[in-house]
PDB file of C-alpha atoms and ligand atoms in Angstrom:
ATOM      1  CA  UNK J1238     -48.253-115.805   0.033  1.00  0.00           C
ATOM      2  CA  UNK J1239     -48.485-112.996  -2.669  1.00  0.00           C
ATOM      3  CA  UNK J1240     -46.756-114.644  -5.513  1.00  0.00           C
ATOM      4  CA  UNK J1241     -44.875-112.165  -8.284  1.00  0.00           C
ATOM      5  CA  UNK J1242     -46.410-112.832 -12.092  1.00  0.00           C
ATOM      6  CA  UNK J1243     -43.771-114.600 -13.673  1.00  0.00           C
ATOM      7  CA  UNK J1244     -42.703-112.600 -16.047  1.00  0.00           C
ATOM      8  CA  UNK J1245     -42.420-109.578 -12.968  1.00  0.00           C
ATOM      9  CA  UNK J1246     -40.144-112.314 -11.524  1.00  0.00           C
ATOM     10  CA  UNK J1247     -37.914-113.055 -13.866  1.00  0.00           C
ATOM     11  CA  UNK J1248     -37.509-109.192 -14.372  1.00  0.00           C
ATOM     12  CA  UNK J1249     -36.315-109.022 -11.230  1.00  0.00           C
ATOM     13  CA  UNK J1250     -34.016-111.808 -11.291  1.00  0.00           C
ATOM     14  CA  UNK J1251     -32.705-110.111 -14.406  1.00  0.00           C
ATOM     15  CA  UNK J1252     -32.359-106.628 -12.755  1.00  0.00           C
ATOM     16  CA  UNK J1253     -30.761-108.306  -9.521  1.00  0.00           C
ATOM     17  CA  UNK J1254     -28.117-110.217 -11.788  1.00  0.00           C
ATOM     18  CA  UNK J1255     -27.759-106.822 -14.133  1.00  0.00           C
ATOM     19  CA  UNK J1256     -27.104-105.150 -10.951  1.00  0.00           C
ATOM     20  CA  UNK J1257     -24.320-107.517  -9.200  1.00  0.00           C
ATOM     21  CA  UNK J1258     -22.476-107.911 -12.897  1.00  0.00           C
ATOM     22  CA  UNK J1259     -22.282-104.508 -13.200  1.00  0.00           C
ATOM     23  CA  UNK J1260     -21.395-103.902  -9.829  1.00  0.00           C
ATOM     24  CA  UNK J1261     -17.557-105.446 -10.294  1.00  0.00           C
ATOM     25  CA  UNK J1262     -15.348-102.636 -10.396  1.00  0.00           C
ATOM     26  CA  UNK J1263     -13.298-102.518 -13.891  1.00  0.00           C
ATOM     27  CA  UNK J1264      -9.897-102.744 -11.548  1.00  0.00           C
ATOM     28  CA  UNK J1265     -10.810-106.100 -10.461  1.00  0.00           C
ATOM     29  CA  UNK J1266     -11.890-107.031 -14.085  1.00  0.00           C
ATOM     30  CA  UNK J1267      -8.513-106.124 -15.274  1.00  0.00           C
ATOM     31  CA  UNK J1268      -6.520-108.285 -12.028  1.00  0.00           C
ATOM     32  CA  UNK J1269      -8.906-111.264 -13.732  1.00  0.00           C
ATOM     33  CA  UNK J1270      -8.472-110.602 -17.529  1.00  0.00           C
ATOM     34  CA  UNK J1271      -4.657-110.018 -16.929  1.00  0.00           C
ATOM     35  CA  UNK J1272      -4.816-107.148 -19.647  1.00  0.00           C
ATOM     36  CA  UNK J1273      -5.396-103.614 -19.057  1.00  0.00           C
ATOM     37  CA  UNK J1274      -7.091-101.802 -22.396  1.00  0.00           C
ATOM     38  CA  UNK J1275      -5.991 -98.398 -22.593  1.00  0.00           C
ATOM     39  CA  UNK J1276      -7.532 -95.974 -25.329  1.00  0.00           C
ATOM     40  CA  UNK J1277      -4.965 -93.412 -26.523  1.00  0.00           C
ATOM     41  CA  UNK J1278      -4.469 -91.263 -29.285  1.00  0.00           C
ATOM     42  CA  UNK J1279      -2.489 -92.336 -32.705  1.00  0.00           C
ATOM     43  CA  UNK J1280      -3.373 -87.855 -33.815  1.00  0.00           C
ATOM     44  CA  UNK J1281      -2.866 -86.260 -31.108  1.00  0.00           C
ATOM     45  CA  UNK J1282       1.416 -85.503 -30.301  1.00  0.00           C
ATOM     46  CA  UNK J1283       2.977 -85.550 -28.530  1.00  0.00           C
ATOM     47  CA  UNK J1284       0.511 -86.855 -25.996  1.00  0.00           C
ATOM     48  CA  UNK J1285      -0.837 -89.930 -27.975  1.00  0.00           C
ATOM     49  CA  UNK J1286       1.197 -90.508 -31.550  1.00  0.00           C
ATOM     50  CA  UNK J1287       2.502 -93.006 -33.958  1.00  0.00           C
ATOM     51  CA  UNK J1288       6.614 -92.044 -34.563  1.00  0.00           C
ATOM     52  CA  UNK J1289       8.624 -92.706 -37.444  1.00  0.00           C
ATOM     53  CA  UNK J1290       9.377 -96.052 -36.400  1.00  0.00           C
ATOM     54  CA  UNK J1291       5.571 -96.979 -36.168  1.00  0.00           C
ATOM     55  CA  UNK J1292       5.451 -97.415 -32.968  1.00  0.00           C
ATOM     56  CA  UNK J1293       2.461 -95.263 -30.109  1.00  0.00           C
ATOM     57  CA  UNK J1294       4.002 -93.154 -28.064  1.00  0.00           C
ATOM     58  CA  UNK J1295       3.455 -89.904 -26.037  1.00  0.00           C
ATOM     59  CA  UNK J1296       2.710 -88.315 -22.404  1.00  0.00           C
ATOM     60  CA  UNK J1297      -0.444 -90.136 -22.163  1.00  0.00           C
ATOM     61  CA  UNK J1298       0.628 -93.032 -23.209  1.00  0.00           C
ATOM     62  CA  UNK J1299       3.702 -93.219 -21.013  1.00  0.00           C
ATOM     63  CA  UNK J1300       1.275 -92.385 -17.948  1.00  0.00           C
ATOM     64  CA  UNK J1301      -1.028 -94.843 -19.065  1.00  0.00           C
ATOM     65  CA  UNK J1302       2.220 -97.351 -18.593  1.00  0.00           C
ATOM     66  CA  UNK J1303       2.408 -96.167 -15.151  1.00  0.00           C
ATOM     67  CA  UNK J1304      -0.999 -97.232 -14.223  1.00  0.00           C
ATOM     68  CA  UNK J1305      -0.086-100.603 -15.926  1.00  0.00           C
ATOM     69  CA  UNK J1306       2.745-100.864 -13.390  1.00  0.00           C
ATOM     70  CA  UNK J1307       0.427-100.068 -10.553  1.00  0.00           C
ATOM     71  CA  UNK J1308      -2.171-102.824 -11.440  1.00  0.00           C
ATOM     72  CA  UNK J1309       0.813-105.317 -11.709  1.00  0.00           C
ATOM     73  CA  UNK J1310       1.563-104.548  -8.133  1.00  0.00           C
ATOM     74  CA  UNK J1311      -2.005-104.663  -7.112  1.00  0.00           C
ATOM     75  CA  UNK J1312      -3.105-107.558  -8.957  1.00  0.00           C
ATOM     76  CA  UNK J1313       0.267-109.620  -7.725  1.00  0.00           C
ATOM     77  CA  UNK J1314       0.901-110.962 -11.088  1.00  0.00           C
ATOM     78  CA  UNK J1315       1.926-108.954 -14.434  1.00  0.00           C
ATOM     79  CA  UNK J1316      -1.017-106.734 -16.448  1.00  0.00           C
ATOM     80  CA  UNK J1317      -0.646-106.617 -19.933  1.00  0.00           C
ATOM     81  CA  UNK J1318      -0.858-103.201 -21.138  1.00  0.00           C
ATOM     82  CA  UNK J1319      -2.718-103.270 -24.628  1.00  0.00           C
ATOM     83  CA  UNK J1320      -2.764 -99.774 -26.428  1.00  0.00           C
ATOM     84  CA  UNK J1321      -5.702 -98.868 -28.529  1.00  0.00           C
ATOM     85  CA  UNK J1322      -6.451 -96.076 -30.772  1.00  0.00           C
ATOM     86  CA  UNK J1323      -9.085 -94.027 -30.162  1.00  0.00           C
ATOM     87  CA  UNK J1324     -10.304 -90.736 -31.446  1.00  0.00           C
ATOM     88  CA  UNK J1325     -11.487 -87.630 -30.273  1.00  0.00           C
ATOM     89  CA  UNK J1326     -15.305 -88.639 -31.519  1.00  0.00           C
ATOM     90  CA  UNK J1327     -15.196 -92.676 -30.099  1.00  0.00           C
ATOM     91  CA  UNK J1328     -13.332 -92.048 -26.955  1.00  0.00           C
ATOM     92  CA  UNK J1329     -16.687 -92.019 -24.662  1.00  0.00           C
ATOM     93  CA  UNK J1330     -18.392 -94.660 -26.561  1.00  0.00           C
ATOM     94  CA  UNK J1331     -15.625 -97.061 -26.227  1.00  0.00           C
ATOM     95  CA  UNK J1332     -15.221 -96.061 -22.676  1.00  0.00           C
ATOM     96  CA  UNK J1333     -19.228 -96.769 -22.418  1.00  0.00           C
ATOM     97  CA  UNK J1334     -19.388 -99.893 -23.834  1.00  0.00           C
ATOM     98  CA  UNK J1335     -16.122-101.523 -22.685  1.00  0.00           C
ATOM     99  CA  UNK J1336     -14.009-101.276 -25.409  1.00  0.00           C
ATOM    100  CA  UNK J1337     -11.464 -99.773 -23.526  1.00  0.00           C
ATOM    101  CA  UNK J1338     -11.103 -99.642 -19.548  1.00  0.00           C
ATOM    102  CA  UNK J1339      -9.828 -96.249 -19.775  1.00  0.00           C
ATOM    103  CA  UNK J1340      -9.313 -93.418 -22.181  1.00  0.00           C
ATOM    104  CA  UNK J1341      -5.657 -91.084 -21.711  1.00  0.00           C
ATOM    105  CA  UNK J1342      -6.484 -89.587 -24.562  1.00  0.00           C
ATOM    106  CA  UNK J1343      -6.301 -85.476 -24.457  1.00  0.00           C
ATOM    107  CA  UNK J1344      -9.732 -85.089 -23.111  1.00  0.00           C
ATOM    108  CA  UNK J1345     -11.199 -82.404 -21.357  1.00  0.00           C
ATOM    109  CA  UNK J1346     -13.051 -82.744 -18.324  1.00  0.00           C
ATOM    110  CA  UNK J1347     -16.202 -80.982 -18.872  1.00  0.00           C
ATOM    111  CA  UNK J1348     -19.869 -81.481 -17.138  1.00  0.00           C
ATOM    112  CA  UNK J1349     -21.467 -82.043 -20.309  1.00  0.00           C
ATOM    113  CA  UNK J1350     -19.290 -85.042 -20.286  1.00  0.00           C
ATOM    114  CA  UNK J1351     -19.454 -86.111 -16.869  1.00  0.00           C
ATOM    115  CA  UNK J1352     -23.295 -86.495 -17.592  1.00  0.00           C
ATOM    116  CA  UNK J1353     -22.258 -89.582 -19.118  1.00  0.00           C
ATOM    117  CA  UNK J1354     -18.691 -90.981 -17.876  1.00  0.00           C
ATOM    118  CA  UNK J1355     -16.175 -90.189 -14.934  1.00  0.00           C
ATOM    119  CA  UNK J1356     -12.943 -88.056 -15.134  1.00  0.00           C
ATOM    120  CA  UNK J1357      -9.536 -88.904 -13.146  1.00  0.00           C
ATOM    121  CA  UNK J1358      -8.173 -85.497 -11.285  1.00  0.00           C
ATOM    122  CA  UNK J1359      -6.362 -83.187 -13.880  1.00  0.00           C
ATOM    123  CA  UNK J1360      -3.274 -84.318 -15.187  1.00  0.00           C
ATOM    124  CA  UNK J1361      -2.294 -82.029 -17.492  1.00  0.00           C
ATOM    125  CA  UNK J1362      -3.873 -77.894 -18.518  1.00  0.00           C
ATOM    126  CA  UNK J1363      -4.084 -76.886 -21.453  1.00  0.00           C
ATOM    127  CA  UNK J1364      -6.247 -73.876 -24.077  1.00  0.00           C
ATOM    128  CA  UNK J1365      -6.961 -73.335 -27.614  1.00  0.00           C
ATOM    129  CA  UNK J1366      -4.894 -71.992 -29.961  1.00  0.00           C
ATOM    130  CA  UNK J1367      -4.885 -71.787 -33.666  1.00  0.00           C
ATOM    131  CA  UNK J1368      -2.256 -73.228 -36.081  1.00  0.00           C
ATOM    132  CA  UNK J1369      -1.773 -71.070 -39.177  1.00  0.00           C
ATOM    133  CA  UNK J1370       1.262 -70.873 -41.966  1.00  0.00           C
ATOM    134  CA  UNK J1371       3.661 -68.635 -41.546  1.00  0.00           C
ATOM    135  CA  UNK J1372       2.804 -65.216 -42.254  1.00  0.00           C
ATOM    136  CA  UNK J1373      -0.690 -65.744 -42.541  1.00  0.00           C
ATOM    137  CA  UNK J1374      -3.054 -62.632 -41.943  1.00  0.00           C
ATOM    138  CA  UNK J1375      -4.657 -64.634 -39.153  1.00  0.00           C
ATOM    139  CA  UNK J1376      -3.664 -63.713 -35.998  1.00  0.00           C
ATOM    140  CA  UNK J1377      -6.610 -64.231 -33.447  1.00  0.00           C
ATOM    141  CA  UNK J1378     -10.215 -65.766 -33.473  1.00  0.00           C
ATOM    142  CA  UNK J1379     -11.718 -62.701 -34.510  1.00  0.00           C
ATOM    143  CA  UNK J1380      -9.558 -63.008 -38.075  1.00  0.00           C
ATOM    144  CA  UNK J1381     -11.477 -66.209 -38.641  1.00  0.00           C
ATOM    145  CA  UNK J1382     -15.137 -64.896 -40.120  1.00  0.00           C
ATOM    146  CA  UNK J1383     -15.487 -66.276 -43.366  1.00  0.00           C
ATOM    147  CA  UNK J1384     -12.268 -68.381 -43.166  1.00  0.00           C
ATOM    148  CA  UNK J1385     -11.764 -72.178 -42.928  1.00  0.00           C
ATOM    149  CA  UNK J1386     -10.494 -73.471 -39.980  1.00  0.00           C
ATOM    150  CA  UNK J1387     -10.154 -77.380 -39.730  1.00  0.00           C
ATOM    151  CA  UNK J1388     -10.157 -79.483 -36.342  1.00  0.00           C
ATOM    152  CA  UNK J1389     -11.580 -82.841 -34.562  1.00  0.00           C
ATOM    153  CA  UNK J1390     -15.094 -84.039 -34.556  1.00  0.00           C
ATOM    154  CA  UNK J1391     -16.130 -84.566 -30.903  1.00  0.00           C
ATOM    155  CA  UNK J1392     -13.614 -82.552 -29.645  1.00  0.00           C
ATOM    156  CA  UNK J1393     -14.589 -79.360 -27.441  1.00  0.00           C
ATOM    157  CA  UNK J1394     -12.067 -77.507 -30.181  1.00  0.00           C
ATOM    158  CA  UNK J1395     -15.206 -77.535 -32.464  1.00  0.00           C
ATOM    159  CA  UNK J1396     -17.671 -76.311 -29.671  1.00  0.00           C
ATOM    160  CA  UNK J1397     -14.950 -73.598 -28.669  1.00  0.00           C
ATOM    161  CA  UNK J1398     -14.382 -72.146 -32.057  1.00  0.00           C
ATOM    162  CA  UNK J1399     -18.207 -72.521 -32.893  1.00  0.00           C
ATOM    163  CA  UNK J1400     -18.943 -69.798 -29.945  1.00  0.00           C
ATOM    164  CA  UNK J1401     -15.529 -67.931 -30.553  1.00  0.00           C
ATOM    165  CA  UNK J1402     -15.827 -67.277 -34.160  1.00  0.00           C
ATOM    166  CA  UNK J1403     -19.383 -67.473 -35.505  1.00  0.00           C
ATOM    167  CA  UNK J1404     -18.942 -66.729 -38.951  1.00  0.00           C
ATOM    168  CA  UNK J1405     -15.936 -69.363 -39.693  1.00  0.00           C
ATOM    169  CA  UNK J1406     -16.416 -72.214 -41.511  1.00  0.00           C
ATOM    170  CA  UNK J1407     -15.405 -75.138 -38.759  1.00  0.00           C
ATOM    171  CA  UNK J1408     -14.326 -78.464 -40.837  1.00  0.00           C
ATOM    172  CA  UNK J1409     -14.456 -81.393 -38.337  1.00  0.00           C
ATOM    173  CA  UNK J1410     -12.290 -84.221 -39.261  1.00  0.00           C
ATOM    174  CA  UNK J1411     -11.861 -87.382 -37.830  1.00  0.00           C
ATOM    175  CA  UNK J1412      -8.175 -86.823 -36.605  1.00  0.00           C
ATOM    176  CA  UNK J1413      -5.954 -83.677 -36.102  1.00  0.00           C
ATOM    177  CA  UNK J1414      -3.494 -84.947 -38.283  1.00  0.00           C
ATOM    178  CA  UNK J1415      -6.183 -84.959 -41.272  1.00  0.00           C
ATOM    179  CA  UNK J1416      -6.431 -81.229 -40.112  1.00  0.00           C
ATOM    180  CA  UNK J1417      -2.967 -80.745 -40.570  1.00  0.00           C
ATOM    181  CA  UNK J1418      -2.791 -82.403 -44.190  1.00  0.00           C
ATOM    182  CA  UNK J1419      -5.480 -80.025 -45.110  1.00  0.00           C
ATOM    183  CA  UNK J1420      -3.357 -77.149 -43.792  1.00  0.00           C
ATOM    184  CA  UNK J1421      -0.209 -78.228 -45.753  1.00  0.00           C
ATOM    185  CA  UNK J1422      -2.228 -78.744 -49.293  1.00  0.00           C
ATOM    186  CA  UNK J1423      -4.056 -75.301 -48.557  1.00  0.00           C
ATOM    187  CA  UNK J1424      -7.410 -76.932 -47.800  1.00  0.00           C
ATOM    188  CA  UNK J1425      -7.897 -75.136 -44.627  1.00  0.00           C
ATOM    189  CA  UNK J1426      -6.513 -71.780 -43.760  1.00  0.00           C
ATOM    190  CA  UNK J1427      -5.942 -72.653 -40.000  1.00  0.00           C
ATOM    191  CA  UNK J1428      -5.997 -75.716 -37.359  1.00  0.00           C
ATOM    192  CA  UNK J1429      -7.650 -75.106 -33.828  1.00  0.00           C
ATOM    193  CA  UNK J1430      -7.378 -77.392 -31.093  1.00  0.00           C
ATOM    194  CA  UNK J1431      -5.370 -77.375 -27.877  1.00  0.00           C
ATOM    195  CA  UNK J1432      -1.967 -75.565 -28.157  1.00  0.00           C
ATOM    196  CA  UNK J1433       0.024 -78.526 -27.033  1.00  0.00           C
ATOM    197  CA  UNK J1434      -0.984 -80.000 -29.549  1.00  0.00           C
ATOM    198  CA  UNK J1435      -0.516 -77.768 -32.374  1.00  0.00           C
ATOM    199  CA  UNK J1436       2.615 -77.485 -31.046  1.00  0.00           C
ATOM    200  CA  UNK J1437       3.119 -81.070 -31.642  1.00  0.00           C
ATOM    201  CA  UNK J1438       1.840 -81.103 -34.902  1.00  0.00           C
ATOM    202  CA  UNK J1439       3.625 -78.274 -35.501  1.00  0.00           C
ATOM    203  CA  UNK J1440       6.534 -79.805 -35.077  1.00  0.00           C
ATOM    204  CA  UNK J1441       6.007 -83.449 -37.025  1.00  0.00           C
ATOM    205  CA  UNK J1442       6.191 -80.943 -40.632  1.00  0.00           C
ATOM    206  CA  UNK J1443       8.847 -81.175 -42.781  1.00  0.00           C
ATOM    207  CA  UNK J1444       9.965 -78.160 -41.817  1.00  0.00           C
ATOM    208  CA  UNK J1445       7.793 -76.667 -38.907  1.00  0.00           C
ATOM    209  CA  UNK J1446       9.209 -72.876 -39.386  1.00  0.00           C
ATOM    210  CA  UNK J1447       6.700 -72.871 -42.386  1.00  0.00           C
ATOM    211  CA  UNK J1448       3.795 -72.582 -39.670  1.00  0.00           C
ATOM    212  CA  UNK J1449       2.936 -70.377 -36.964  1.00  0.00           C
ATOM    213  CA  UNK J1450       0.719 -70.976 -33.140  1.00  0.00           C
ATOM    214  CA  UNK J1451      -1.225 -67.740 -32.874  1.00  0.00           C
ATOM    215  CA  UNK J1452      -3.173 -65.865 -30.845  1.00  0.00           C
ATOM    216  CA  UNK J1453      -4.158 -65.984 -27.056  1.00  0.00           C
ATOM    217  CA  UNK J1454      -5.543 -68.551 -25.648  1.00  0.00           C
ATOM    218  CA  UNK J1455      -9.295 -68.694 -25.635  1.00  0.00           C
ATOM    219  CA  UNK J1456     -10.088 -71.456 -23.643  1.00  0.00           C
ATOM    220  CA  UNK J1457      -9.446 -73.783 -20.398  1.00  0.00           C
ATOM    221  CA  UNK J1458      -8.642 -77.735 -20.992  1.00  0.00           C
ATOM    222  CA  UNK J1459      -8.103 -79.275 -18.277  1.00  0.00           C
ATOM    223  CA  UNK J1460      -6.946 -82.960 -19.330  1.00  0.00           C
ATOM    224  CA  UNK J1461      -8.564 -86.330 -17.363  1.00  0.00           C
ATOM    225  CA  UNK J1462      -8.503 -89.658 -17.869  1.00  0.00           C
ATOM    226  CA  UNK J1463     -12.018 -91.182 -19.421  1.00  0.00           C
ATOM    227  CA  UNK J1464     -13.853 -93.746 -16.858  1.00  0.00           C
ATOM    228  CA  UNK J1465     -17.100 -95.379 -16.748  1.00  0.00           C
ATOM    229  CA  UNK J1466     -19.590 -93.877 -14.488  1.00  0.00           C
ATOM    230  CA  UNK J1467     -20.161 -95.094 -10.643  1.00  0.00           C
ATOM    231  CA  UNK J1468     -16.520 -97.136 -10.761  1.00  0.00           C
ATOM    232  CA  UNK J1469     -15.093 -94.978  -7.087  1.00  0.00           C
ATOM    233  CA  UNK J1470     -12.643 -98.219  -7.014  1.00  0.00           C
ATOM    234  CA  UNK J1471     -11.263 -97.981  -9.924  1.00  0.00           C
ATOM    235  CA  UNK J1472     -11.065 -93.960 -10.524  1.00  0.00           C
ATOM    236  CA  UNK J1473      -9.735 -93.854  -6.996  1.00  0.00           C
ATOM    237  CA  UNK J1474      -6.926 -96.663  -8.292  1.00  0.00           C
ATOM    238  CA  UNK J1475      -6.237 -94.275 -11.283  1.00  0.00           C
ATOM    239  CA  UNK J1476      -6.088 -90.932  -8.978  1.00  0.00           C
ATOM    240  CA  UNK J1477      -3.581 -92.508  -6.709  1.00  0.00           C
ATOM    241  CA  UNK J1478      -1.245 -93.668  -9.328  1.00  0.00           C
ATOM    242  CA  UNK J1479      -1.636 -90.100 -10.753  1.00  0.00           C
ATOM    243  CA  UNK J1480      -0.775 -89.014  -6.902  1.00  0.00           C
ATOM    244  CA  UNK J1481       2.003 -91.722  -7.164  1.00  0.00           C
ATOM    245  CA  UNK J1482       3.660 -90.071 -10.145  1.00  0.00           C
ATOM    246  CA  UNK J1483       3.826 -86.610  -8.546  1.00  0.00           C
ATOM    247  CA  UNK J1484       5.178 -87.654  -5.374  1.00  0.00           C
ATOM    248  CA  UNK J1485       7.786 -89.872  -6.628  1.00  0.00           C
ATOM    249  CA  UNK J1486       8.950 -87.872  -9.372  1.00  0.00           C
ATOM    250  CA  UNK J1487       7.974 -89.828 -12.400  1.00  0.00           C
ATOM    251  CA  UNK J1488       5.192 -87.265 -13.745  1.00  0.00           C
ATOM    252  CA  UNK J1489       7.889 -84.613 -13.871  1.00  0.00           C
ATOM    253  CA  UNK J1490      10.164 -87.217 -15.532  1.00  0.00           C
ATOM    254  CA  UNK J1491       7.890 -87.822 -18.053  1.00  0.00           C
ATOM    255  CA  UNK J1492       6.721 -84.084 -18.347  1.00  0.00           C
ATOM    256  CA  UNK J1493      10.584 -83.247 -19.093  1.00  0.00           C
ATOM    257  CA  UNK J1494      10.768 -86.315 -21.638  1.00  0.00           C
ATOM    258  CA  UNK J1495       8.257 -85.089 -23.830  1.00  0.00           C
ATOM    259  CA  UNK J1496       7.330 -81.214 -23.189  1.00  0.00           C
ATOM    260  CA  UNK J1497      11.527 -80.612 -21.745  1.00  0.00           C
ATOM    261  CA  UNK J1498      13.410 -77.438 -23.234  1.00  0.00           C
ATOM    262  CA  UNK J1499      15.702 -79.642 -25.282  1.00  0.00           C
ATOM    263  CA  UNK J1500      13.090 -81.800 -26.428  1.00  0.00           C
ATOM    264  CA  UNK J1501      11.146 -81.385 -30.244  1.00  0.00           C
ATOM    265  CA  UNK J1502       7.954 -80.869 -28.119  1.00  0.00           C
ATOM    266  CA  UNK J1503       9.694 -78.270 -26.097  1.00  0.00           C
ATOM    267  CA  UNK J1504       6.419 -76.069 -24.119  1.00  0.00           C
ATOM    268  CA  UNK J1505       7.487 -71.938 -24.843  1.00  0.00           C
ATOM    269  CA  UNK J1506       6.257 -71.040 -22.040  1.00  0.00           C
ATOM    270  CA  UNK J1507       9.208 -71.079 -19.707  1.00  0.00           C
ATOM    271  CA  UNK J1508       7.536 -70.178 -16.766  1.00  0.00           C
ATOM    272  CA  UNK J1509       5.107 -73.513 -16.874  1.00  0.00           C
ATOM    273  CA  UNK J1510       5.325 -75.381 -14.312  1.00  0.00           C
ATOM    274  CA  UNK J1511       6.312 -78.903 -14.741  1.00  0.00           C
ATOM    275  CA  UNK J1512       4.290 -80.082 -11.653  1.00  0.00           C
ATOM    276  CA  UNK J1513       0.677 -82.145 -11.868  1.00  0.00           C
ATOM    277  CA  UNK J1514      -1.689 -79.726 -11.385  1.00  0.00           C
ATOM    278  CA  UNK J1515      -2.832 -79.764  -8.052  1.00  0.00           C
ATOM    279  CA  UNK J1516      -5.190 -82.368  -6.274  1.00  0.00           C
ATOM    280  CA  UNK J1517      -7.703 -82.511  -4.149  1.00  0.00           C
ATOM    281  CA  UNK J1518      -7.621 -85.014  -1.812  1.00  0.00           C
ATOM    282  CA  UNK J1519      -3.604 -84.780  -1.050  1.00  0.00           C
ATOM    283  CA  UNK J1520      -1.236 -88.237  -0.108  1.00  0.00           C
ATOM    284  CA  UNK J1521      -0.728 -88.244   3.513  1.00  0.00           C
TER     285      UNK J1521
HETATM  286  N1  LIG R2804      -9.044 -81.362 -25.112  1.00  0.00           N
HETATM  287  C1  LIG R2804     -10.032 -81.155 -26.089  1.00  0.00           C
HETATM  288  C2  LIG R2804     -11.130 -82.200 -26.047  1.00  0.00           C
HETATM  289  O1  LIG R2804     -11.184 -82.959 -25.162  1.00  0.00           O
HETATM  290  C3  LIG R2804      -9.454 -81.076 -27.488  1.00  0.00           C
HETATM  291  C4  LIG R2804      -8.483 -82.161 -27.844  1.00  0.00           C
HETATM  292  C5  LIG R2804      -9.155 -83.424 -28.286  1.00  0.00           C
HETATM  293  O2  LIG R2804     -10.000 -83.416 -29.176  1.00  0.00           O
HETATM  294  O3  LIG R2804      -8.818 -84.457 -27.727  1.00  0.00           O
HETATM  295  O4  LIG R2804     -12.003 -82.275 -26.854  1.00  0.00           O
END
């Protein structure tokens, strides 16, 4: 019989084993581990935030608690849900190398990104707007040649304004609220990212009628969840608690808590629709 070198062999043993670990879906790691790690975002409000009493908080992270209550149920005994920040530059990386089991953290779907990770269906749509003071001269992208305009590294904000507006000087930062800082002490003359944000940010000054969202939007966000690659049993899990949420009510609950008319966060839009976006495949 032909026998296999033995170093060939024990690369295949090694593959074989490589290849059944990695096989395990991350929903079944969770059920074993008993604790679900969820990246979210402590910059990003109201979506992922830190509030005056210190504690995270937001429409991801409250859909994010959802999925926690789902994997209880599955896993027939209670998941701990354990929060961790992430930003808009480490979300994939931690997503990659386990860090985190999933990332809720205002991310775009995009196939640039999907060359490396999965995306849940869209929970949430969003553009880019910029955040300027009040009475500023700029009033669109095209006012931005030659101006400073701060936002996140890694985010698609940087890519967008980068083909928008040429000739402005994009300052990356590692968090939106370090944008923000730099727009209150003058170190920046506008903020770019999604207008939900802004909005949120916005909204956490001092006094937020010292700042204004301008311009049309001038890109599409669609918002999914962060997955690793190849994992249909566990981004199928995630989809049908997002499915869940829709059909029982709770995603507009939560959807009114933070983004509601009477809320801080309140959307200006009154015509938006409070509904998921819709899905493809459909609960039947
Ligand atoms: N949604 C955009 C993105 O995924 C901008 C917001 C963010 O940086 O999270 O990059």
């Amino acid at each position: 019989m032909y026998k296999l070198p033995r170093t060939l062999f024990a690369l295949t043993a090694f593959a074989l084993i490589g290849a059944s670990a990695s096989a395990a879906s991350v929903r079944d790691d969770i059920c074993t581990k008993g604790v679900f790690n969820a990246g979210v975002k402590y910059d990003s409000p109201p979506f992922g935030f830190v509030d005056e009493n210190g504690d995270v908080g937001g429409f991801d992270v409250d859909l994010i608690k959802e999925i926690g209550k789902d994997l209880s149920a599955v896993c027939k005994k209670p998941i701990k849900v354990v929060l961790k920040q992430v930003t808009s530059s480490n979300r994939i990386e931690f997503v990659q190398n386990g860090t985190i089991d999933i990332a809720a953290a205002t991310a775009t779907a995009t196939f640039g990104r999907m060359d490396t990770v999965d995306f849940s269906n869209t929970y949430f749509i969003d553009g880019q707007r910029l955040l300027v003071p009040a009475g500023s001269p700029i009033k669109t992208v095209r006012d931005l040649a030659g101006k400073r305009v701060g936002t996140a590294q890694g985010s698609t904000s940087e890519v967008n304004l980068k083909a928008a507006a040429p000739k402005a000087n994009v300052i990356s930062l590692q968090q939106y609220t370090d944008a923000f800082t730099a727009l209150q002490q003058g170190r920046v003359d506008a903020v770019s990212t999604d207008s939900t944000i802004l909005l949120g940010l916005k909204a956490s000054a001092p006094d937020p009628t010292k700042f204004a969202i301008v311009g049309p939007f001038f890109s599409n966000e669609p918002y999914g969840m962060i997955m690793k690659q190849n994992d249909s049993k566990w981004r199928n899990f995630v989809n049908e608690t997002l499915t869940r949420t829709a059909d029982d009510g709770t995603y507009r609950k939560i959807f009114a808590k933070w983004f509601g008319p009477k809320t801080k966060y309140a959307l200006p839009d009154p015509k938006r629709s409070e509904a998921i976006p819709p899905q493809f495949p459909v609960r039947r």
